[in-house]
């Protein structure tokens, strides 16, 4: 994000300028957020309000939400005021952040200055002050002066400085990397942030046996019914004794008791000082002992156990609760249960768990040309690949995938199918008909009778992606090209379905590797390309980037991401690689 500051003495007109700049920059099609520094003990809240009462009762954060806005009140308590960088990190991505105040921070700024207030410039020598916006010309400044009343000129200056416009002379176009056809189109980050902010869980809950719990989402915190380990035990086959029985140096010789402590059959008696007893891995430590020597390091002779006394207290033992204490929250509500989580729940005594009901994901395909795989030899017909692919994705992500069939390019049939489906599913995924052609009925129908929250994203493949609602149900209108449908499902549907199902918004972890390829692209869209890691750990690309070449999906082991602004990648350049496993595949 680009950051630009406005500073000035009190009453110089900072806030008025901020207000005018926001309006101006917004009107040019950019997204803007603001940060204002204040010295006061400011408060957005009022005594008596519910949120105030939550806070007064000691809540660390209070989040107020409505269908129009949300606000998070965070009480700093004894913590220090966060620096600007930390504050900025809390904002959703936008083109430009205007910062009022924070004059000592290193971002570029405009100083607002009025003659006749009996003051001098705040930071005449400060190189981060790039211009002075003033009501009177000032002679001899090392930086440009701008007319404080000419908002447009000040906005031009800031946009040029931040690179959102190359120079003020270029006319009122959008960013230099943002060709005209992309204007108004959300970036991937913006579309994801909006989606994330709009969704919450829609599923109920049920109790299932642990054997059925894999790939389900915990509906409540899982609390350990007993500790792991449940009692202090031995990590090795050997001999248990009290560490205090050992001489400071040299060889220990302890009296070896008859009997043993085995897993499931602990030694029944007490082990007196100066004695040792045989113990097996996993067996409870007998009373009177605290340490174990491995049997390979000890020698029993004439009723005495000899070993080197250089043994640390507590060696080769596992303390009760050292992994998880009884009563601890072992897994938080919302956790997706994988094999590791299932093992953990078992060890903590949870034979059954409260999980979210499975999200019902309805998948349908649109297009007159579609036919069931193998059903015709007519080359004008396309075998429906998206539906089985998207059903397989939804099932792999743990949801209940519901096949809603195939709808021809007919608006009435589409409406009837969506209406019927809306009663039986929690979320709809369509493919095809998402762009603006005459047979693109999904976008048209949503636009006229449903709700479109986002249409078109600066993404390749997947530009026509449509996010909306039908009868209040979230709908993902994925593009028809199979590769576009696949990529948009991974980037948008997967994290969103997780939230709807009661889980977390899923970020896909990626890592940086050298490119094994060269490519050029137009600036503006973020690209996700089918890729494979070579034996040397470089990312190689599929032979074509056409989004109809579905064989690339079977070839790829992951996706390479190329940023919006990139125009040229040379072999060896760092690129971001996301293995398919990062998308739960
Ligand atoms: N004038 C424009 N044309 C197109 C644009 C655009 O912005 N302006 N965008 C292109 C891009 S990018 C894509 S992606 C496609 C997607 O558009 P739609 O969502 O409207 O998809 P369709 O036109 O219905 O289908 C596109 C393509 O994919 C095939 N398809 C559709 N469904 C399936 C399926 N279930 N299984 C296999 N193949 C399927 C369909 O037969 C078409 O060949 O639009 C571009 N055009
Ligand atoms: O960007 Mo479309 O979604 O490539 O083929």
XYZ file of C-alpha atoms and ligand atoms in Angstrom:
636
model
C 0.000 0.000 0.000
C 1.104 3.487 -0.686
C 1.264 5.775 2.320
C 1.170 9.567 2.227
C 1.021 11.945 5.153
C -0.550 15.292 5.937
C 0.981 17.255 8.811
C 0.590 20.787 10.124
C 0.049 22.875 13.218
C -3.277 22.698 15.013
C -6.013 24.538 13.074
C -3.858 24.756 9.927
C -6.568 22.890 7.997
C -5.231 19.323 7.993
C -8.566 17.632 8.477
C -10.294 19.704 5.842
C -7.528 18.846 3.385
C -7.707 15.150 4.315
C -11.446 15.222 3.694
C -11.085 16.884 0.298
C -8.247 14.557 -0.721
C -10.268 11.459 0.147
C -13.161 12.701 -1.994
C -10.885 13.607 -4.890
C -8.816 10.416 -4.897
C -11.953 8.262 -4.538
C -13.542 10.036 -7.490
C -10.567 8.975 -9.610
C -11.383 5.344 -8.955
C -8.799 4.576 -6.288
C -9.570 3.053 -2.919
C -8.464 5.154 0.042
C -8.184 4.639 3.781
C -7.052 7.106 6.417
C -5.157 6.986 9.676
C -5.362 9.849 12.138
C -3.068 10.273 15.071
C -4.498 11.872 18.145
C -2.927 12.784 21.431
C -6.124 12.714 23.394
C -7.623 9.868 25.328
C -10.122 9.643 22.463
C -13.221 7.547 22.735
C -15.640 6.326 20.077
C -17.853 4.943 22.752
C -20.216 6.434 25.303
C -20.876 5.476 28.895
C -24.013 3.376 29.115
C -23.727 1.857 25.624
C -23.549 -1.956 25.565
C -20.071 -1.890 24.068
C -18.923 0.534 26.761
C -20.259 -1.797 29.420
C -18.410 -4.763 27.888
C -15.241 -2.718 27.974
C -15.743 -1.406 31.467
C -16.208 -5.004 32.593
C -12.634 -5.667 31.414
C -12.925 -6.963 27.843
C -9.580 -6.589 26.080
C -11.239 -5.951 22.749
C -14.825 -5.143 21.902
C -16.013 -5.684 18.366
C -19.204 -3.989 17.246
C -20.700 -5.192 14.015
C -23.757 -4.377 11.972
C -24.700 -4.845 8.337
C -23.185 -1.438 7.554
C -19.897 -1.315 9.378
C -17.832 -2.846 12.097
C -15.453 -1.363 14.617
C -12.901 -2.958 16.870
C -12.050 -1.196 20.116
C -8.746 -2.383 21.505
C -7.770 -1.295 25.004
C -4.027 -0.755 25.264
C -3.963 -0.932 29.036
C -0.294 -0.896 30.010
C 0.926 -1.611 26.485
C 2.791 1.092 24.593
C 1.062 2.913 21.766
C 1.634 0.890 18.582
C 3.976 2.432 16.004
C 2.567 3.570 12.663
C 3.767 0.425 10.858
C 1.735 -1.719 13.224
C -1.304 0.514 12.851
C -1.065 0.357 9.052
C -0.886 -3.425 9.148
C -4.407 -3.457 10.573
C -5.908 -1.873 7.476
C -7.464 -3.812 4.612
C -5.502 -3.369 1.367
C -6.272 -0.170 -0.558
C -4.512 1.877 -3.220
C -3.613 4.760 -0.911
C -3.527 5.384 2.826
C -3.587 9.033 3.882
C -2.074 9.561 7.308
C -2.901 12.642 9.397
C -0.227 13.336 11.997
C 2.689 10.988 12.744
C 5.030 13.773 11.680
C 8.175 12.027 12.888
C 7.607 8.876 10.825
C 9.535 8.391 7.618
C 6.676 8.288 5.082
C 6.454 11.196 2.605
C 4.194 14.058 3.628
C 2.659 17.366 2.714
C 2.779 20.082 5.336
C -0.299 22.276 5.581
C 0.712 25.828 6.449
C -1.174 29.071 6.938
C 0.461 32.469 7.137
C -0.667 34.785 9.852
C -0.871 32.195 12.603
C 2.412 33.474 13.976
C 4.141 30.134 13.435
C 6.940 28.897 11.247
C 7.062 25.658 9.237
C 7.025 22.542 11.390
C 9.834 20.696 9.651
C 11.604 22.996 7.206
C 14.668 20.755 7.032
C 12.845 17.433 7.028
C 13.399 15.507 3.756
C 10.185 13.532 4.278
C 8.184 16.734 3.782
C 7.821 16.763 -0.013
C 5.662 19.855 -0.458
C 4.003 22.630 1.488
C 0.310 23.311 0.896
C -0.239 26.917 1.845
C -2.643 29.858 1.552
C 0.196 32.338 0.722
C 3.201 31.794 -1.556
C 6.360 31.176 0.488
C 9.716 32.161 -0.968
C 12.906 30.147 -0.812
C 11.579 26.684 0.096
C 13.539 23.655 -1.098
C 10.258 21.870 -1.937
C 7.292 22.822 -4.148
C 4.496 24.922 -2.677
C 0.940 24.019 -3.566
C -2.199 26.104 -3.270
C -3.998 24.850 -0.175
C -7.368 25.429 -1.835
C -6.455 23.543 -5.015
C -7.306 20.028 -3.864
C -6.908 18.626 -7.355
C -3.301 19.877 -7.630
C -2.424 18.469 -4.213
C -4.019 15.118 -5.108
C -2.147 15.124 -8.445
C 1.085 15.721 -6.555
C 0.453 12.863 -4.097
C -0.670 10.426 -6.796
C 2.378 11.232 -8.901
C 4.675 10.850 -5.889
C 3.222 7.481 -4.935
C 3.359 6.200 -8.512
C -0.411 5.913 -8.730
C -0.032 8.410 -11.588
C 3.279 8.894 -13.285
C 2.991 12.641 -13.684
C 0.233 15.129 -13.259
C 0.373 15.796 -17.014
C -0.821 12.326 -17.939
C -4.418 13.309 -17.416
C -6.960 11.764 -15.081
C -6.161 8.127 -15.873
C -5.868 5.351 -13.344
C -2.576 3.947 -12.124
C 0.127 3.414 -14.701
C 0.033 -0.319 -14.066
C -3.729 -0.365 -14.214
C -4.823 -0.394 -17.852
C -8.258 1.108 -18.631
C -9.991 -2.284 -18.901
C -9.085 -2.993 -15.250
C -10.444 0.215 -13.817
C -12.903 -0.418 -11.043
C -11.974 -4.111 -10.982
C -11.046 -5.359 -7.538
C -7.566 -6.709 -6.937
C -7.253 -10.260 -5.636
C -6.426 -8.896 -2.174
C -9.387 -6.545 -2.140
C -11.825 -9.181 -3.335
C -10.544 -11.688 -0.784
C -10.651 -9.140 2.041
C -14.222 -8.163 1.165
C -15.290 -11.787 1.001
C -13.604 -12.559 4.280
C -15.277 -9.614 5.973
C -18.714 -10.568 4.704
C -18.874 -14.217 5.735
C -19.574 -16.110 8.926
C -20.438 -19.671 9.887
C -23.808 -21.002 8.717
C -23.611 -24.600 9.914
C -25.179 -26.203 12.981
C -23.466 -28.809 15.110
C -23.626 -32.493 15.941
C -21.704 -34.996 18.020
C -19.747 -37.691 16.233
C -17.561 -40.588 17.302
C -13.861 -39.869 16.956
C -13.631 -42.380 14.101
C -15.932 -40.140 12.082
C -14.270 -36.881 13.055
C -11.527 -36.577 10.423
C -12.046 -33.656 8.027
C -14.709 -32.189 10.320
C -14.529 -28.820 12.099
C -14.653 -28.591 15.895
C -17.813 -26.842 17.061
C -16.505 -26.176 20.594
C -13.119 -26.009 22.267
C -11.805 -29.523 22.931
C -10.859 -29.684 26.612
C -8.490 -32.420 27.817
C -10.433 -34.867 29.983
C -7.105 -36.040 31.340
C -3.486 -35.043 31.046
C -1.015 -36.371 28.505
C 0.884 -38.227 29.774
C -1.669 -39.136 32.444
C 1.114 -40.018 34.909
C 4.892 -39.614 34.981
C 6.371 -42.603 33.130
C 9.532 -43.982 31.627
C 10.679 -43.115 28.113
C 13.048 -46.098 27.961
C 13.462 -49.709 28.961
C 15.843 -49.570 31.937
C 15.910 -49.085 35.707
C 14.132 -46.509 37.862
C 15.699 -44.970 40.976
C 15.841 -41.746 43.025
C 18.468 -39.364 41.672
C 19.354 -38.407 45.240
C 20.673 -41.988 45.710
C 23.591 -41.414 43.307
C 27.129 -40.496 44.359
C 28.326 -37.092 43.095
C 30.775 -38.778 40.683
C 31.921 -42.207 39.624
C 29.957 -45.426 39.401
C 26.643 -45.936 41.192
C 25.869 -49.309 42.728
C 22.179 -49.561 43.710
C 20.412 -52.547 45.202
C 18.207 -54.075 42.496
C 14.726 -54.969 43.716
C 12.754 -57.956 42.440
C 9.775 -57.246 40.216
C 9.289 -54.577 37.593
C 7.103 -51.721 36.423
C 5.569 -52.424 33.018
C 3.190 -50.353 30.871
C -0.259 -51.087 32.262
C 1.198 -53.010 35.265
C 2.987 -50.551 37.564
C 5.342 -51.664 40.330
C 3.123 -51.974 43.374
C 5.602 -50.971 46.073
C 7.809 -48.113 47.143
C 11.454 -47.948 45.974
C 13.630 -47.002 48.981
C 16.680 -44.713 48.638
C 19.708 -46.618 47.319
C 17.507 -49.053 45.385
C 16.488 -49.469 41.757
C 13.803 -51.471 39.941
C 13.390 -52.678 36.365
C 11.078 -50.480 34.290
C 9.722 -50.734 30.729
C 8.910 -47.935 28.284
C 5.589 -46.303 29.091
C 5.364 -47.758 32.608
C 4.455 -45.428 35.476
C 7.408 -44.357 37.619
C 7.247 -46.291 40.912
C 6.892 -44.299 44.093
C 10.269 -43.166 45.412
C 11.857 -42.867 41.928
C 12.378 -39.895 39.621
C 15.006 -40.983 37.048
C 15.715 -43.851 34.670
C 18.950 -45.273 33.295
C 18.688 -47.147 29.983
C 19.349 -50.862 30.306
C 22.171 -50.635 27.700
C 24.047 -48.329 30.085
C 23.659 -50.434 33.247
C 25.030 -53.780 34.410
C 23.333 -55.989 37.009
C 25.691 -58.155 39.055
C 25.136 -59.969 42.342
C 21.952 -58.074 43.106
C 23.582 -54.687 42.461
C 22.977 -52.352 39.540
C 26.139 -50.570 38.340
C 26.102 -47.527 36.056
C 27.833 -44.182 35.591
C 26.278 -41.710 38.031
C 26.570 -38.826 35.519
C 22.826 -38.948 34.888
C 20.657 -35.834 35.036
C 17.743 -35.828 37.490
C 14.553 -36.870 35.737
C 16.433 -38.521 32.852
C 14.472 -40.706 30.500
C 11.140 -39.845 32.076
C 8.065 -38.070 30.744
C 6.329 -35.905 33.328
C 2.593 -36.038 33.876
C 0.878 -33.393 31.746
C 4.105 -32.226 30.080
C 2.346 -32.458 26.709
C -1.173 -31.327 27.652
C -2.460 -30.577 31.143
C -5.833 -31.885 32.279
C -8.523 -29.288 31.646
C -6.447 -27.423 29.052
C -8.002 -26.368 25.754
C -6.219 -28.762 23.434
C -7.870 -27.574 20.221
C -9.935 -24.455 19.714
C -13.398 -24.369 18.193
C -13.064 -23.939 14.443
C -10.085 -26.303 14.127
C -10.191 -28.546 11.084
C -9.565 -32.064 12.353
C -6.851 -33.945 10.506
C -5.259 -37.237 11.470
C -2.945 -35.554 14.007
C -5.817 -33.798 15.737
C -7.803 -37.039 15.877
C -4.856 -38.756 17.576
C -4.558 -35.915 20.076
C -8.266 -36.000 20.950
C -8.065 -39.753 21.489
C -5.145 -39.445 23.892
C -7.007 -36.805 25.884
C -9.996 -39.085 26.377
C -12.382 -37.529 23.891
C -14.103 -40.535 22.315
C -16.658 -38.290 20.724
C -16.563 -34.655 19.733
C -18.915 -31.805 18.914
C -18.334 -30.883 15.283
C -19.988 -28.552 12.821
C -22.597 -30.068 10.534
C -21.099 -30.473 7.118
C -21.520 -27.521 4.814
C -23.783 -28.411 1.896
C -22.066 -27.147 -1.223
C -24.230 -27.247 -4.333
C -22.358 -27.387 -7.643
C -23.912 -26.753 -11.021
C -22.640 -26.195 -14.545
C -24.157 -23.915 -17.135
C -23.954 -23.909 -20.916
C -25.903 -25.395 -23.839
C -22.729 -26.954 -25.149
C -22.142 -29.185 -22.149
C -22.679 -32.924 -22.344
C -22.008 -35.812 -19.976
C -18.477 -37.208 -20.447
C -18.494 -39.813 -23.227
C -22.138 -39.231 -24.142
C -21.561 -37.825 -27.620
C -18.880 -37.592 -30.323
C -20.135 -34.209 -31.519
C -17.120 -31.822 -31.436
C -19.464 -28.892 -30.888
C -20.331 -30.313 -27.507
C -18.035 -29.975 -24.484
C -17.843 -32.672 -21.852
C -18.727 -31.172 -18.498
C -15.408 -31.176 -16.666
C -16.028 -28.455 -14.108
C -18.826 -30.171 -12.244
C -16.958 -33.367 -11.310
C -13.828 -31.296 -10.650
C -15.585 -28.817 -8.338
C -17.528 -31.596 -6.583
C -14.211 -33.371 -5.984
C -12.684 -30.178 -4.573
C -15.611 -29.554 -2.214
C -15.495 -33.156 -1.018
C -11.735 -33.017 -0.529
C -12.168 -29.928 1.633
C -14.520 -31.880 3.886
C -17.843 -30.506 2.709
C -20.963 -32.291 1.569
C -20.741 -31.878 -2.186
C -24.161 -31.848 -3.810
C -24.479 -32.310 -7.558
C -27.069 -29.866 -8.873
C -26.578 -30.985 -12.451
C -26.255 -29.003 -15.621
C -28.398 -26.074 -16.692
C -28.692 -24.972 -20.332
C -28.298 -21.331 -21.332
C -31.822 -20.394 -20.381
C -32.543 -17.833 -17.729
C -35.849 -19.306 -16.565
C -34.374 -22.763 -16.104
C -31.412 -21.276 -14.278
C -33.712 -19.290 -11.975
C -35.845 -22.359 -11.211
C -32.764 -24.498 -10.566
C -31.190 -21.928 -8.256
C -34.495 -21.474 -6.384
C -34.847 -25.204 -5.844
C -31.226 -25.589 -4.843
C -31.412 -22.710 -2.398
C -33.699 -24.774 -0.185
C -31.315 -27.716 -0.093
C -27.791 -26.290 0.133
C -25.832 -23.736 2.171
C -23.778 -22.306 -0.657
C -23.867 -22.409 -4.447
C -20.999 -22.834 -6.871
C -21.727 -22.355 -10.545
C -19.359 -22.426 -13.476
C -19.731 -20.805 -16.855
C -21.824 -17.859 -17.876
C -19.894 -15.516 -15.599
C -18.614 -13.051 -18.172
C -20.579 -10.485 -20.128
C -21.562 -12.337 -23.310
C -25.120 -12.739 -24.526
C -25.292 -16.286 -23.167
C -23.758 -15.404 -19.823
C -26.865 -15.876 -17.758
C -25.376 -16.376 -14.310
C -23.950 -12.851 -14.158
C -27.073 -11.410 -15.807
C -29.534 -13.196 -13.509
C -27.605 -12.386 -10.337
C -27.356 -8.794 -11.475
C -31.087 -8.425 -12.068
C -32.669 -10.687 -9.454
C -29.984 -11.665 -6.970
C -27.121 -9.738 -5.534
C -23.690 -9.179 -7.009
C -21.118 -8.206 -4.403
C -18.117 -8.490 -6.689
C -17.853 -9.054 -10.402
C -14.529 -9.334 -12.175
C -11.225 -9.511 -10.392
C -7.788 -8.454 -11.648
C -6.714 -12.078 -11.829
C -5.516 -14.422 -14.572
C -7.019 -16.891 -15.022
C -10.374 -16.025 -13.535
C -11.136 -12.427 -14.410
C -14.911 -12.932 -14.815
C -15.265 -14.318 -11.257
C -18.581 -13.339 -9.729
C -19.316 -13.271 -6.001
C -22.889 -12.749 -4.988
C -26.005 -14.062 -3.343
C -29.093 -15.909 -4.477
C -31.954 -15.819 -1.997
C -29.478 -14.859 0.693
C -27.205 -17.838 -0.040
C -23.612 -17.083 -0.965
C -22.966 -17.878 -4.621
C -19.609 -18.287 -6.337
C -20.014 -17.741 -10.047
C -16.805 -19.286 -11.356
C -15.690 -18.751 -14.948
C -16.351 -21.536 -17.441
C -12.804 -22.238 -18.542
C -11.818 -25.233 -16.398
C -8.453 -23.842 -15.343
C -10.069 -20.540 -14.353
C -12.757 -22.402 -12.416
C -10.064 -24.410 -10.624
C -7.884 -21.439 -9.709
C -10.777 -19.262 -8.516
C -12.113 -22.186 -6.472
C -8.725 -22.490 -4.738
C -8.253 -18.772 -4.138
C -11.799 -17.725 -3.244
C -14.143 -20.654 -2.671
C -11.825 -22.664 -0.435
C -11.192 -20.082 2.310
C -14.775 -18.862 2.107
C -16.278 -22.345 2.371
C -14.132 -22.942 5.416
C -15.534 -19.832 7.143
C -19.113 -20.759 6.173
C -18.486 -24.239 7.566
C -17.377 -22.804 10.931
C -13.621 -22.878 10.377
C -10.965 -20.257 9.809
C -10.318 -18.244 6.659
C -7.603 -20.393 5.121
C -4.454 -18.679 3.913
C -2.390 -20.745 1.498
C 1.254 -20.790 2.587
C 3.695 -20.326 -0.286
C 7.440 -19.976 -0.563
C 9.908 -18.251 -2.807
C 11.926 -20.222 -5.352
C 13.970 -19.260 -8.403
C 12.092 -19.313 -11.698
C 13.146 -21.960 -14.204
C 11.343 -20.000 -16.921
C 11.193 -16.654 -18.647
C 7.969 -14.812 -19.297
C 6.566 -11.400 -20.016
C 3.125 -10.179 -19.086
C 1.078 -7.025 -19.078
C 0.990 -5.175 -15.803
C -2.349 -5.065 -14.044
C -3.535 -8.593 -13.247
C -2.100 -11.025 -10.749
C -1.408 -14.358 -12.409
C -1.463 -17.897 -11.072
C 0.268 -20.302 -13.421
C 0.358 -24.069 -13.393
C 3.811 -25.001 -12.159
C 6.028 -27.814 -11.032
C 9.153 -27.806 -8.903
C 12.188 -29.147 -10.728
C 14.692 -31.451 -9.043
C 16.819 -28.335 -8.334
C 13.920 -26.643 -6.538
C 13.104 -24.185 -9.332
C 9.594 -23.508 -10.528
C 8.850 -24.570 -14.068
C 5.699 -23.595 -15.949
C 3.246 -25.696 -17.887
C 3.864 -25.422 -21.609
C 0.865 -23.137 -22.234
C -1.064 -20.616 -20.213
C -4.408 -21.108 -22.003
C -7.099 -21.619 -19.391
C -8.754 -24.291 -21.519
C -5.709 -26.598 -21.280
C -6.940 -28.739 -18.452
C -4.098 -31.268 -18.825
C -1.951 -28.663 -17.043
C -3.970 -29.223 -13.885
C -2.978 -32.871 -13.874
C 0.627 -31.940 -14.721
C 1.070 -29.258 -12.051
C 2.274 -29.809 -8.503
C 1.387 -26.243 -7.571
C 0.839 -22.709 -8.768
C 3.272 -19.873 -9.321
C 2.036 -16.404 -8.440
C 3.153 -13.416 -10.500
C 2.306 -10.057 -8.937
C 0.120 -7.409 -10.521
C 2.978 -5.082 -11.292
C 5.445 -7.637 -12.669
C 6.022 -7.435 -16.390
C 9.016 -9.611 -16.940
C 10.390 -12.679 -15.195
C 13.823 -14.004 -16.136
C 15.225 -17.425 -15.212
C 16.552 -17.254 -11.656
C 14.226 -14.451 -10.573
C 12.484 -15.193 -7.268
C 8.841 -16.236 -7.671
C 6.248 -17.346 -5.161
C 5.301 -21.027 -5.384
C 2.251 -22.577 -3.719
C 2.177 -26.372 -3.626
C -1.286 -27.821 -4.218
C -1.076 -29.047 -0.622
C -1.282 -25.415 0.487
C -4.797 -25.438 -0.921
C -5.757 -28.586 0.951
C -5.166 -30.862 -2.068
N -15.552 -10.465 -24.505
C -15.063 -11.172 -23.489
N -15.014 -12.492 -23.609
C -14.498 -13.219 -22.620
C -13.986 -12.589 -21.450
C -14.071 -11.196 -21.348
O -13.669 -10.593 -20.328
N -14.641 -10.525 -22.393
N -13.401 -13.350 -20.505
C -12.812 -14.576 -20.958
C -12.369 -15.326 -19.837
S -10.957 -14.778 -19.089
C -12.989 -16.469 -19.431
S -12.323 -17.383 -18.136
C -14.204 -16.961 -20.058
C -15.203 -17.343 -18.964
O -16.411 -16.916 -19.237
P -17.754 -17.556 -18.713
O -17.702 -17.784 -17.262
O -18.835 -16.721 -19.218
O -17.739 -19.021 -19.332
P -18.420 -19.589 -20.648
O -18.408 -18.601 -21.726
O -19.708 -20.178 -20.262
O -17.395 -20.737 -20.951
C -16.058 -20.485 -21.288
C -15.412 -21.761 -21.825
O -15.399 -22.759 -20.833
C -16.100 -23.909 -21.291
N -16.844 -24.494 -20.178
C -17.858 -23.907 -19.531
N -18.326 -24.745 -18.580
C -17.596 -25.866 -18.674
C -17.619 -27.101 -17.978
N -18.496 -27.309 -16.993
N -16.716 -28.042 -18.283
C -15.826 -27.834 -19.311
N -15.761 -26.672 -19.992
C -16.646 -25.717 -19.694
C -17.032 -23.399 -22.338
O -17.450 -24.406 -23.190
C -16.188 -22.337 -22.987
O -15.288 -22.931 -23.891
O -14.735 -16.013 -20.939
C -13.770 -15.422 -21.810
N -14.442 -14.591 -22.750
O -8.844 -15.278 -17.156
Mo -9.961 -16.408 -18.021
O -10.404 -16.729 -16.410
O -8.388 -16.823 -18.094
O -9.475 -17.764 -18.980
